[in-house]
Amino acid sequence: MTASETPRKPRGRLFFANPGPTNIPDSVLLATAHHTVDFADPAFGEVYWACMEGLKRILKTRQEVFLYTGSGHAAWEACLANLLSPGDTILVLESGHFSQSWGRMATDLGIEVQTVPADWRRGVDMAAVQAALAADTGHVIKAVGVVHNETSTGMMIPIPEVRAALDATGHPALLLADTISSLGSLDFRMDEWGVDAAVGGSQKGLMLPTGLSFTGVSHKALKAHESSTLPKHYFNWSAMMKRPLKSFLGTVPTSFFFGLQESLRLMEQEEGLENVFARHTRLARAVRAAVQHWSGNNGPQLFCTTPSRYSDSVTAVLMPDGIDGDVFRRVAMQRFNLSLGGGLGPLAGKVFRIGHLGDLNEPMILGTLATVELAMKVAGVPHTPGGVDAAIAALA
Ligand code: PLP
């Protein structure tokens, strides 16, 4: 093969606009590259407990947090295995690929899954949630599972409305919330919203590598844990509570905590959590302005059709009929070194996703949008040109 036949790798830095994992700030990368320490060393303990307190502040909880070496799936499983028993019923609010996957996991663990079905573009109807809870007069439903930010569709589900449905019906089920693509990007208030278990992961809003996950756990959930009989070992909260660090049955992934200490510093001290949320809102509006502009001329559209539920951390973009989103994404990647998220589950090839969470600013968003528009032109995707101007107008 001659040099001219070799596939060309675009020069310059990879432009990463996936909805997780996300860009890692250089200072977090450097902090993570810490030399090995003994996790029983009291000096590490200081870093660890400071991180634990920081995570509680981000989750907005004063209750318990348990951590796992593993991606978000590990925390999903820990949450179910610690709270439920074989044959228990969980009510899953359908939101998209991730609510379905969590439900499938529950089924595999021997849990009965009842679903409140929803149109993925409009989102679940809270009246239907309340009706399902009201119909359960025998309180067979032991837990309600909701994905706070559905990463596959770009939709935020308002957790306080789910809490209100539980309260209105006087239903005692535990409220389980997946915060994997919301925590550290969108406001989340575990205690105020009455969430009993909040599932989080390292690789999105927290701006860390993938592989650390955790659950915030309420006192009510800890009580339920005492009678849960689903098999568990590595994930067993009772066993964890006996460990010196109150988590981790095995080796503690120390590098993560040096990184987490730095990402907490960036979020809380350097920028301020409220400003982090405001930045996500600002950048998300710019992305949506661009997509809404492109949608003219039978162009791609916002997948989410409920404005009050637009996600400020990820936008799913529905391709025009007959246009394959994965072919378009390949053009963006191979020609321009722009990495975009693909469609998941039944949305494969039908949508692409722009992640706008984590370590991100206006130039990065504008660069992404300009390159998406360029790639649409090159790939022959119909659209109304000028989306970047719409984004600039939204930002200015
Ligand atoms: N839940 C949501 C909302 C997600 O976005 C993801 C991953 O993107 C997961 C769960 C699964 O997490 P992980 O891939 O870290 O196992």
CSV table of C-alpha atoms and ligand atoms in Angstrom, one decimal:
chain,number,residue,atom,x,y,z
A,1,MET,CA,0.0,0.0,0.0
A,2,THR,CA,1.4,3.4,-0.9
A,3,ALA,CA,1.2,6.4,1.2
A,4,SER,CA,-1.5,7.9,-1.0
A,5,GLU,CA,-3.7,4.7,-0.5
A,6,THR,CA,-3.3,4.6,3.3
A,7,PRO,CA,-6.5,5.9,5.0
A,8,ARG,CA,-5.6,9.4,6.1
A,9,LYS,CA,-5.8,10.1,9.8
A,10,PRO,CA,-6.9,13.7,10.3
A,11,ARG,CA,-4.3,15.9,12.0
A,12,GLY,CA,-5.0,17.9,15.1
A,13,ARG,CA,-6.6,16.9,18.4
A,14,LEU,CA,-9.6,14.5,18.4
A,15,PHE,CA,-12.7,16.7,18.8
A,16,PHE,CA,-14.7,14.7,21.3
A,17,ALA,CA,-18.4,15.5,21.4
A,18,ASN,CA,-19.8,12.2,22.8
A,19,PRO,CA,-22.3,12.2,25.7
A,20,GLY,CA,-20.0,10.2,27.9
A,21,PRO,CA,-17.3,9.3,28.4
A,22,THR,CA,-16.5,13.0,28.2
A,23,ASN,CA,-13.4,15.3,27.9
A,24,ILE,CA,-11.2,15.1,30.9
A,25,PRO,CA,-9.6,18.4,32.0
A,26,ASP,CA,-5.7,18.3,31.8
A,27,SER,CA,-5.5,19.0,35.6
A,28,VAL,CA,-7.7,16.0,36.3
A,29,LEU,CA,-5.7,13.8,34.0
A,30,LEU,CA,-2.5,14.9,35.7
A,31,ALA,CA,-4.0,14.3,39.1
A,32,THR,CA,-5.1,10.9,38.1
A,33,ALA,CA,-1.6,9.9,37.1
A,34,HIS,CA,-0.6,9.7,40.7
A,35,HIS,CA,2.0,7.2,41.9
A,36,THR,CA,0.6,4.1,43.7
A,37,VAL,CA,-0.2,4.5,47.3
A,38,ASP,CA,-1.3,2.1,50.0
A,39,PHE,CA,-5.1,2.5,50.3
A,40,ALA,CA,-4.8,1.9,54.1
A,41,ASP,CA,-2.4,4.8,54.4
A,42,PRO,CA,-4.0,7.5,56.5
A,43,ALA,CA,-2.7,10.1,54.1
A,44,PHE,CA,-4.8,8.5,51.3
A,45,GLY,CA,-7.7,8.3,53.8
A,46,GLU,CA,-7.8,12.1,54.0
A,47,VAL,CA,-8.1,12.3,50.2
A,48,TYR,CA,-10.7,9.6,50.2
A,49,TRP,CA,-12.9,11.1,52.9
A,50,ALA,CA,-12.7,14.5,51.4
A,51,CYS,CA,-13.9,13.0,48.1
A,52,MET,CA,-16.7,11.2,49.9
A,53,GLU,CA,-17.9,14.5,51.4
A,54,GLY,CA,-17.6,16.2,48.0
A,55,LEU,CA,-19.6,13.5,46.3
A,56,LYS,CA,-22.3,13.9,48.9
A,57,ARG,CA,-22.4,17.7,48.3
A,58,ILE,CA,-22.7,17.0,44.5
A,59,LEU,CA,-25.5,14.5,45.1
A,60,LYS,CA,-27.0,16.9,47.7
A,61,THR,CA,-27.3,14.3,50.3
A,62,ARG,CA,-26.3,13.9,53.9
A,63,GLN,CA,-27.1,10.2,53.9
A,64,GLU,CA,-24.8,7.3,52.7
A,65,VAL,CA,-22.7,6.7,49.6
A,66,PHE,CA,-21.2,3.4,48.5
A,67,LEU,CA,-18.6,3.2,45.7
A,68,TYR,CA,-17.7,0.5,43.2
A,69,THR,CA,-14.9,-0.2,40.8
A,70,GLY,CA,-17.0,-0.6,37.7
A,71,SER,CA,-18.9,1.6,35.2
A,72,GLY,CA,-22.5,2.7,35.8
A,73,HIS,CA,-23.8,-0.8,35.2
A,74,ALA,CA,-22.1,-1.9,38.4
A,75,ALA,CA,-24.0,0.8,40.4
A,76,TRP,CA,-27.2,-0.1,38.7
A,77,GLU,CA,-26.8,-3.7,39.8
A,78,ALA,CA,-25.6,-2.8,43.3
A,79,CYS,CA,-28.8,-0.7,43.7
A,80,LEU,CA,-31.1,-3.5,42.7
A,81,ALA,CA,-29.3,-6.3,44.4
A,82,ASN,CA,-29.1,-4.4,47.7
A,83,LEU,CA,-32.7,-3.3,47.9
A,84,LEU,CA,-34.8,-6.0,46.4
A,85,SER,CA,-35.6,-9.7,46.7
A,86,PRO,CA,-36.4,-12.3,44.1
A,87,GLY,CA,-40.0,-11.8,42.8
A,88,ASP,CA,-40.2,-8.2,44.0
A,89,THR,CA,-41.7,-5.8,41.6
A,90,ILE,CA,-40.0,-2.6,40.2
A,91,LEU,CA,-42.0,0.0,38.3
A,92,VAL,CA,-39.7,1.3,35.5
A,93,LEU,CA,-40.6,4.6,33.9
A,94,GLU,CA,-39.8,4.1,30.2
A,95,SER,CA,-37.6,6.8,28.8
A,96,GLY,CA,-35.4,5.2,26.2
A,97,HIS,CA,-32.5,2.8,25.8
A,98,PHE,CA,-31.2,3.2,29.4
A,99,SER,CA,-34.5,2.7,31.1
A,100,GLN,CA,-35.0,-0.5,29.0
A,101,SER,CA,-31.5,-1.7,29.8
A,102,TRP,CA,-32.0,-1.1,33.6
A,103,GLY,CA,-35.3,-3.0,33.3
A,104,ARG,CA,-33.6,-5.9,31.5
A,105,MET,CA,-31.0,-6.1,34.2
A,106,ALA,CA,-33.8,-6.2,36.8
A,107,THR,CA,-35.5,-9.1,34.9
A,108,ASP,CA,-32.2,-11.0,34.8
A,109,LEU,CA,-31.8,-10.6,38.5
A,110,GLY,CA,-35.2,-12.2,39.1
A,111,ILE,CA,-37.1,-9.0,39.7
A,112,GLU,CA,-40.6,-8.5,38.2
A,113,VAL,CA,-40.6,-5.5,36.0
A,114,GLN,CA,-43.7,-3.4,35.4
A,115,THR,CA,-43.3,-0.5,33.0
A,116,VAL,CA,-45.0,2.8,32.5
A,117,PRO,CA,-44.8,2.9,28.7
A,118,ALA,CA,-43.9,6.2,27.0
A,119,ASP,CA,-43.3,7.7,23.6
A,120,TRP,CA,-39.5,8.2,23.6
A,121,ARG,CA,-39.8,11.6,21.9
A,122,ARG,CA,-42.5,13.0,24.2
A,123,GLY,CA,-41.5,11.3,27.5
A,124,VAL,CA,-43.5,9.6,30.2
A,125,ASP,CA,-46.8,11.0,31.3
A,126,MET,CA,-46.8,11.7,35.1
A,127,ALA,CA,-50.5,11.1,35.3
A,128,ALA,CA,-49.9,7.5,34.0
A,129,VAL,CA,-47.2,7.1,36.7
A,130,GLN,CA,-49.6,8.2,39.3
A,131,ALA,CA,-52.3,5.9,38.0
A,132,ALA,CA,-49.9,2.9,38.1
A,133,LEU,CA,-49.1,3.7,41.7
A,134,ALA,CA,-52.7,4.3,42.7
A,135,ALA,CA,-53.7,1.0,41.1
A,136,ASP,CA,-51.2,-0.9,43.2
A,137,THR,CA,-53.4,-0.9,46.3
A,138,GLY,CA,-51.6,-3.9,47.8
A,139,HIS,CA,-48.2,-2.2,47.5
A,140,VAL,CA,-46.7,-4.9,45.4
A,141,ILE,CA,-44.4,-2.4,43.8
A,142,LYS,CA,-41.3,-2.1,46.0
A,143,ALA,CA,-39.3,0.4,43.9
A,144,VAL,CA,-39.8,2.9,41.1
A,145,GLY,CA,-36.9,3.3,38.7
A,146,VAL,CA,-36.4,6.5,36.7
A,147,VAL,CA,-33.5,7.7,34.5
A,148,HIS,CA,-33.1,11.4,35.4
A,149,ASN,CA,-31.4,12.2,32.1
A,150,GLU,CA,-32.1,9.7,29.3
A,151,THR,CA,-28.8,9.8,27.4
A,152,SER,CA,-30.2,8.0,24.4
A,153,THR,CA,-33.0,10.5,23.6
A,154,GLY,CA,-31.7,13.7,25.2
A,155,MET,CA,-34.5,14.1,27.7
A,156,MET,CA,-34.6,15.1,31.3
A,157,ILE,CA,-37.3,13.5,33.4
A,158,PRO,CA,-38.3,15.7,36.4
A,159,ILE,CA,-37.7,13.6,39.5
A,160,PRO,CA,-39.7,15.9,41.8
A,161,GLU,CA,-42.8,15.0,39.7
A,162,VAL,CA,-42.2,11.3,40.3
A,163,ARG,CA,-41.8,12.0,44.0
A,164,ALA,CA,-45.1,13.9,43.9
A,165,ALA,CA,-46.8,11.0,42.3
A,166,LEU,CA,-45.5,8.7,45.0
A,167,ASP,CA,-46.6,11.1,47.7
A,168,ALA,CA,-50.0,11.8,46.2
A,169,THR,CA,-50.8,8.1,46.2
A,170,GLY,CA,-49.2,7.5,49.6
A,171,HIS,CA,-47.2,4.8,48.0
A,172,PRO,CA,-44.2,3.5,50.1
A,173,ALA,CA,-42.1,2.3,47.1
A,174,LEU,CA,-38.4,3.3,47.1
A,175,LEU,CA,-37.5,5.9,44.5
A,176,LEU,CA,-34.4,4.9,42.5
A,177,ALA,CA,-32.8,7.5,40.2
A,178,ASP,CA,-30.1,7.0,37.5
A,179,THR,CA,-28.1,10.2,37.5
A,180,ILE,CA,-25.3,8.9,35.3
A,181,SER,CA,-25.6,11.7,32.6
A,182,SER,CA,-27.0,14.4,34.9
A,183,LEU,CA,-24.9,14.5,38.0
A,184,GLY,CA,-22.5,17.4,37.9
A,185,SER,CA,-24.2,18.8,34.8
A,186,LEU,CA,-27.8,19.3,35.8
A,187,ASP,CA,-29.1,20.1,39.3
A,188,PHE,CA,-29.9,17.0,41.2
A,189,ARG,CA,-31.1,17.0,44.9
A,190,MET,CA,-31.2,13.6,46.4
A,191,ASP,CA,-32.5,14.5,49.8
A,192,GLU,CA,-34.8,17.3,48.9
A,193,TRP,CA,-36.4,15.2,46.1
A,194,GLY,CA,-36.8,12.2,48.4
A,195,VAL,CA,-34.6,9.9,46.3
A,196,ASP,CA,-33.8,6.6,48.0
A,197,ALA,CA,-31.0,5.4,45.8
A,198,ALA,CA,-29.1,7.6,43.3
A,199,VAL,CA,-26.9,5.9,40.8
A,200,GLY,CA,-23.9,7.8,39.4
A,201,GLY,CA,-20.7,7.2,37.4
A,202,SER,CA,-17.4,8.9,37.0
A,203,GLN,CA,-17.1,9.4,33.2
A,204,LYS,CA,-19.6,12.2,32.4
A,205,GLY,CA,-20.3,15.3,34.5
A,206,LEU,CA,-17.6,14.4,37.0
A,207,MET,CA,-15.0,14.6,34.1
A,208,LEU,CA,-13.1,11.5,35.1
A,209,PRO,CA,-12.1,8.3,33.3
A,210,THR,CA,-14.7,5.5,33.2
A,211,GLY,CA,-14.6,2.9,36.0
A,212,LEU,CA,-15.8,4.4,39.3
A,213,SER,CA,-19.4,4.3,40.1
A,214,PHE,CA,-21.5,4.9,43.2
A,215,THR,CA,-24.9,5.0,44.8
A,216,GLY,CA,-26.2,7.6,47.2
A,217,VAL,CA,-28.4,5.6,49.6
A,218,SER,CA,-31.2,7.0,51.9
A,219,HIS,CA,-31.8,5.8,55.5
A,220,LYS,CA,-35.1,4.3,54.3
A,221,ALA,CA,-33.2,2.4,51.6
A,222,LEU,CA,-30.7,1.1,54.1
A,223,LYS,CA,-33.6,-0.3,56.2
A,224,ALA,CA,-35.0,-2.0,53.0
A,225,HIS,CA,-31.5,-3.4,52.4
A,226,GLU,CA,-31.6,-5.3,55.7
A,227,SER,CA,-34.4,-7.6,54.4
A,228,SER,CA,-33.2,-7.8,50.7
A,229,THR,CA,-32.4,-11.4,49.7
A,230,LEU,CA,-31.1,-11.1,46.2
A,231,PRO,CA,-27.6,-12.6,45.9
A,232,LYS,CA,-24.7,-10.2,46.3
A,233,HIS,CA,-21.2,-10.2,47.4
A,234,TYR,CA,-18.9,-7.5,46.0
A,235,PHE,CA,-21.8,-5.1,46.0
A,236,ASN,CA,-23.1,-6.0,49.5
A,237,TRP,CA,-23.6,-2.7,51.4
A,238,SER,CA,-23.6,-4.6,54.8
A,239,ALA,CA,-20.2,-6.0,54.0
A,240,MET,CA,-18.9,-2.6,52.8
A,241,MET,CA,-20.0,-0.9,56.0
A,242,LYS,CA,-17.6,-3.1,57.9
A,243,ARG,CA,-14.6,-2.0,55.8
A,244,PRO,CA,-12.4,0.8,57.0
A,245,LEU,CA,-13.4,3.0,54.0
A,246,LYS,CA,-17.1,1.9,54.3
A,247,SER,CA,-17.0,0.8,50.6
A,248,PHE,CA,-14.9,-1.5,48.3
A,249,LEU,CA,-14.6,-5.1,49.2
A,250,GLY,CA,-11.3,-5.4,47.3
A,251,THR,CA,-8.5,-3.1,46.3
A,252,VAL,CA,-9.5,0.6,46.2
A,253,PRO,CA,-8.9,2.3,42.9
A,254,THR,CA,-6.8,5.1,44.5
A,255,SER,CA,-6.0,6.9,41.2
A,256,PHE,CA,-9.6,7.9,40.8
A,257,PHE,CA,-9.7,9.7,44.1
A,258,PHE,CA,-6.8,11.9,43.2
A,259,GLY,CA,-8.6,12.8,40.0
A,260,LEU,CA,-11.9,13.2,41.8
A,261,GLN,CA,-10.4,15.5,44.3
A,262,GLU,CA,-9.3,17.8,41.5
A,263,SER,CA,-12.6,17.6,39.6
A,264,LEU,CA,-14.4,18.5,42.8
A,265,ARG,CA,-12.1,21.5,43.2
A,266,LEU,CA,-12.8,22.6,39.6
A,267,MET,CA,-16.5,22.2,40.0
A,268,GLU,CA,-17.0,23.6,43.5
A,269,GLN,CA,-14.2,26.1,44.0
A,270,GLU,CA,-12.9,27.2,40.7
A,271,GLU,CA,-16.3,27.5,38.8
A,272,GLY,CA,-19.0,26.9,41.5
A,273,LEU,CA,-21.6,24.3,41.0
A,274,GLU,CA,-24.4,26.7,40.1
A,275,ASN,CA,-22.2,28.2,37.4
A,276,VAL,CA,-21.5,24.7,36.1
A,277,PHE,CA,-25.2,24.1,35.7
A,278,ALA,CA,-25.7,27.6,34.1
A,279,ARG,CA,-22.9,26.8,31.6
A,280,HIS,CA,-24.5,23.5,30.7
A,281,THR,CA,-27.8,25.3,30.1
A,282,ARG,CA,-26.2,28.0,28.0
A,283,LEU,CA,-24.3,25.6,25.8
A,284,ALA,CA,-27.3,23.3,25.4
A,285,ARG,CA,-29.4,26.2,24.2
A,286,ALA,CA,-26.9,27.0,21.6
A,287,VAL,CA,-26.8,23.4,20.4
A,288,ARG,CA,-30.6,23.3,20.2
A,289,ALA,CA,-30.7,26.6,18.3
A,290,ALA,CA,-28.4,25.1,15.7
A,291,VAL,CA,-30.4,21.9,15.3
A,292,GLN,CA,-33.7,23.8,15.1
A,293,HIS,CA,-32.2,26.0,12.4
A,294,TRP,CA,-30.9,23.0,10.4
A,295,SER,CA,-34.3,21.3,10.6
A,296,GLY,CA,-35.6,23.5,7.7
A,297,ASN,CA,-35.4,22.0,4.2
A,298,ASN,CA,-36.3,18.5,5.7
A,299,GLY,CA,-33.1,18.6,7.8
A,300,PRO,CA,-32.4,16.8,11.0
A,301,GLN,CA,-34.5,17.7,14.0
A,302,LEU,CA,-34.4,17.6,17.8
A,303,PHE,CA,-35.4,14.1,18.8
A,304,CYS,CA,-37.0,15.3,22.1
A,305,THR,CA,-40.3,17.1,21.4
A,306,THR,CA,-41.1,18.3,24.9
A,307,PRO,CA,-39.3,21.6,25.5
A,308,SER,CA,-39.7,21.5,29.3
A,309,ARG,CA,-37.8,18.2,29.2
A,310,TYR,CA,-34.9,19.1,26.9
A,311,SER,CA,-31.7,17.8,28.3
A,312,ASP,CA,-28.9,20.3,29.0
A,313,SER,CA,-26.2,17.6,28.8
A,314,VAL,CA,-27.0,15.8,25.6
A,315,THR,CA,-29.0,16.5,22.4
A,316,ALA,CA,-30.2,13.6,20.3
A,317,VAL,CA,-30.6,14.7,16.6
A,318,LEU,CA,-33.1,12.8,14.5
A,319,MET,CA,-31.9,12.3,10.9
A,320,PRO,CA,-34.1,12.9,7.9
A,321,ASP,CA,-35.9,9.8,6.6
A,322,GLY,CA,-33.6,7.6,4.6
A,323,ILE,CA,-30.4,9.2,5.8
A,324,ASP,CA,-28.2,6.9,7.9
A,325,GLY,CA,-26.8,8.7,11.0
A,326,ASP,CA,-24.0,6.3,11.3
A,327,VAL,CA,-22.8,7.0,7.8
A,328,PHE,CA,-22.9,10.7,8.6
A,329,ARG,CA,-21.0,10.1,11.8
A,330,ARG,CA,-18.3,8.2,9.9
A,331,VAL,CA,-17.8,11.2,7.7
A,332,ALA,CA,-17.5,13.5,10.7
A,333,MET,CA,-14.9,11.1,12.3
A,334,GLN,CA,-12.9,10.0,9.3
A,335,ARG,CA,-12.7,13.4,7.5
A,336,PHE,CA,-12.7,15.8,10.4
A,337,ASN,CA,-11.7,13.9,13.6
A,338,LEU,CA,-15.1,14.8,15.2
A,339,SER,CA,-16.4,12.1,17.4
A,340,LEU,CA,-20.2,12.1,17.9
A,341,GLY,CA,-22.5,9.7,19.8
A,342,GLY,CA,-24.5,7.2,17.8
A,343,GLY,CA,-28.1,6.1,18.1
A,344,LEU,CA,-28.7,3.4,20.7
A,345,GLY,CA,-31.1,0.4,20.5
A,346,PRO,CA,-33.9,1.0,18.1
A,347,LEU,CA,-32.5,4.5,17.4
A,348,ALA,CA,-29.3,3.0,15.8
A,349,GLY,CA,-28.6,4.8,12.5
A,350,LYS,CA,-31.7,7.1,13.1
A,351,VAL,CA,-30.1,9.6,15.4
A,352,PHE,CA,-26.7,11.0,16.3
A,353,ARG,CA,-26.0,12.6,19.6
A,354,ILE,CA,-24.0,15.7,20.6
A,355,GLY,CA,-22.7,15.5,24.1
A,356,HIS,CA,-22.5,18.9,25.8
A,357,LEU,CA,-21.5,18.0,29.3
A,358,GLY,CA,-18.4,18.1,31.4
A,359,ASP,CA,-15.3,20.1,30.5
A,360,LEU,CA,-16.7,22.2,27.7
A,361,ASN,CA,-16.9,25.8,26.6
A,362,GLU,CA,-18.3,28.0,23.8
A,363,PRO,CA,-15.4,27.5,21.3
A,364,MET,CA,-15.7,23.7,21.7
A,365,ILE,CA,-19.5,23.8,21.1
A,366,LEU,CA,-19.1,26.2,18.1
A,367,GLY,CA,-16.3,24.0,16.7
A,368,THR,CA,-18.5,20.9,17.1
A,369,LEU,CA,-21.5,22.6,15.5
A,370,ALA,CA,-19.5,24.0,12.6
A,371,THR,CA,-18.0,20.6,11.9
A,372,VAL,CA,-21.4,18.9,12.1
A,373,GLU,CA,-22.7,21.4,9.5
A,374,LEU,CA,-19.6,20.8,7.4
A,375,ALA,CA,-20.0,17.0,7.6
A,376,MET,CA,-23.7,17.3,6.7
A,377,LYS,CA,-22.7,19.3,3.6
A,378,VAL,CA,-20.1,16.7,2.6
A,379,ALA,CA,-22.3,13.7,3.4
A,380,GLY,CA,-25.3,15.2,1.5
A,381,VAL,CA,-27.6,15.5,4.5
A,382,PRO,CA,-30.4,17.9,3.7
A,383,HIS,CA,-30.5,20.9,6.1
A,384,THR,CA,-30.8,24.7,6.2
A,385,PRO,CA,-27.3,26.1,6.4
A,386,GLY,CA,-26.5,28.7,9.1
A,387,GLY,CA,-27.0,26.7,12.3
A,388,VAL,CA,-23.8,28.0,13.7
A,389,ASP,CA,-25.0,31.6,13.3
A,390,ALA,CA,-28.1,30.5,15.2
A,391,ALA,CA,-25.9,29.1,17.9
A,392,ILE,CA,-23.8,32.2,18.1
A,393,ALA,CA,-27.0,34.3,18.4
A,394,ALA,CA,-28.1,32.1,21.3
A,395,LEU,CA,-24.7,32.4,23.0
A,396,ALA,CA,-24.3,36.2,22.4
B,1,PLP,N1,-27.5,5.1,32.5
B,1,PLP,C1,-27.3,6.2,31.7
B,1,PLP,C2,-28.3,7.3,31.7
B,1,PLP,C3,-26.2,6.2,30.8
B,1,PLP,O1,-26.1,7.3,30.0
B,1,PLP,C4,-25.3,5.1,30.8
B,1,PLP,C5,-24.2,5.1,29.9
B,1,PLP,O2,-24.0,6.0,29.1
B,1,PLP,C6,-25.6,4.1,31.7
B,1,PLP,C7,-26.7,4.1,32.5
B,1,PLP,C8,-24.7,2.9,31.7
B,1,PLP,O3,-23.5,3.3,32.3
B,1,PLP,P1,-22.1,2.6,32.0
B,1,PLP,O4,-21.9,2.7,30.5
B,1,PLP,O5,-21.1,3.5,32.7
B,1,PLP,O6,-22.1,1.2,32.5
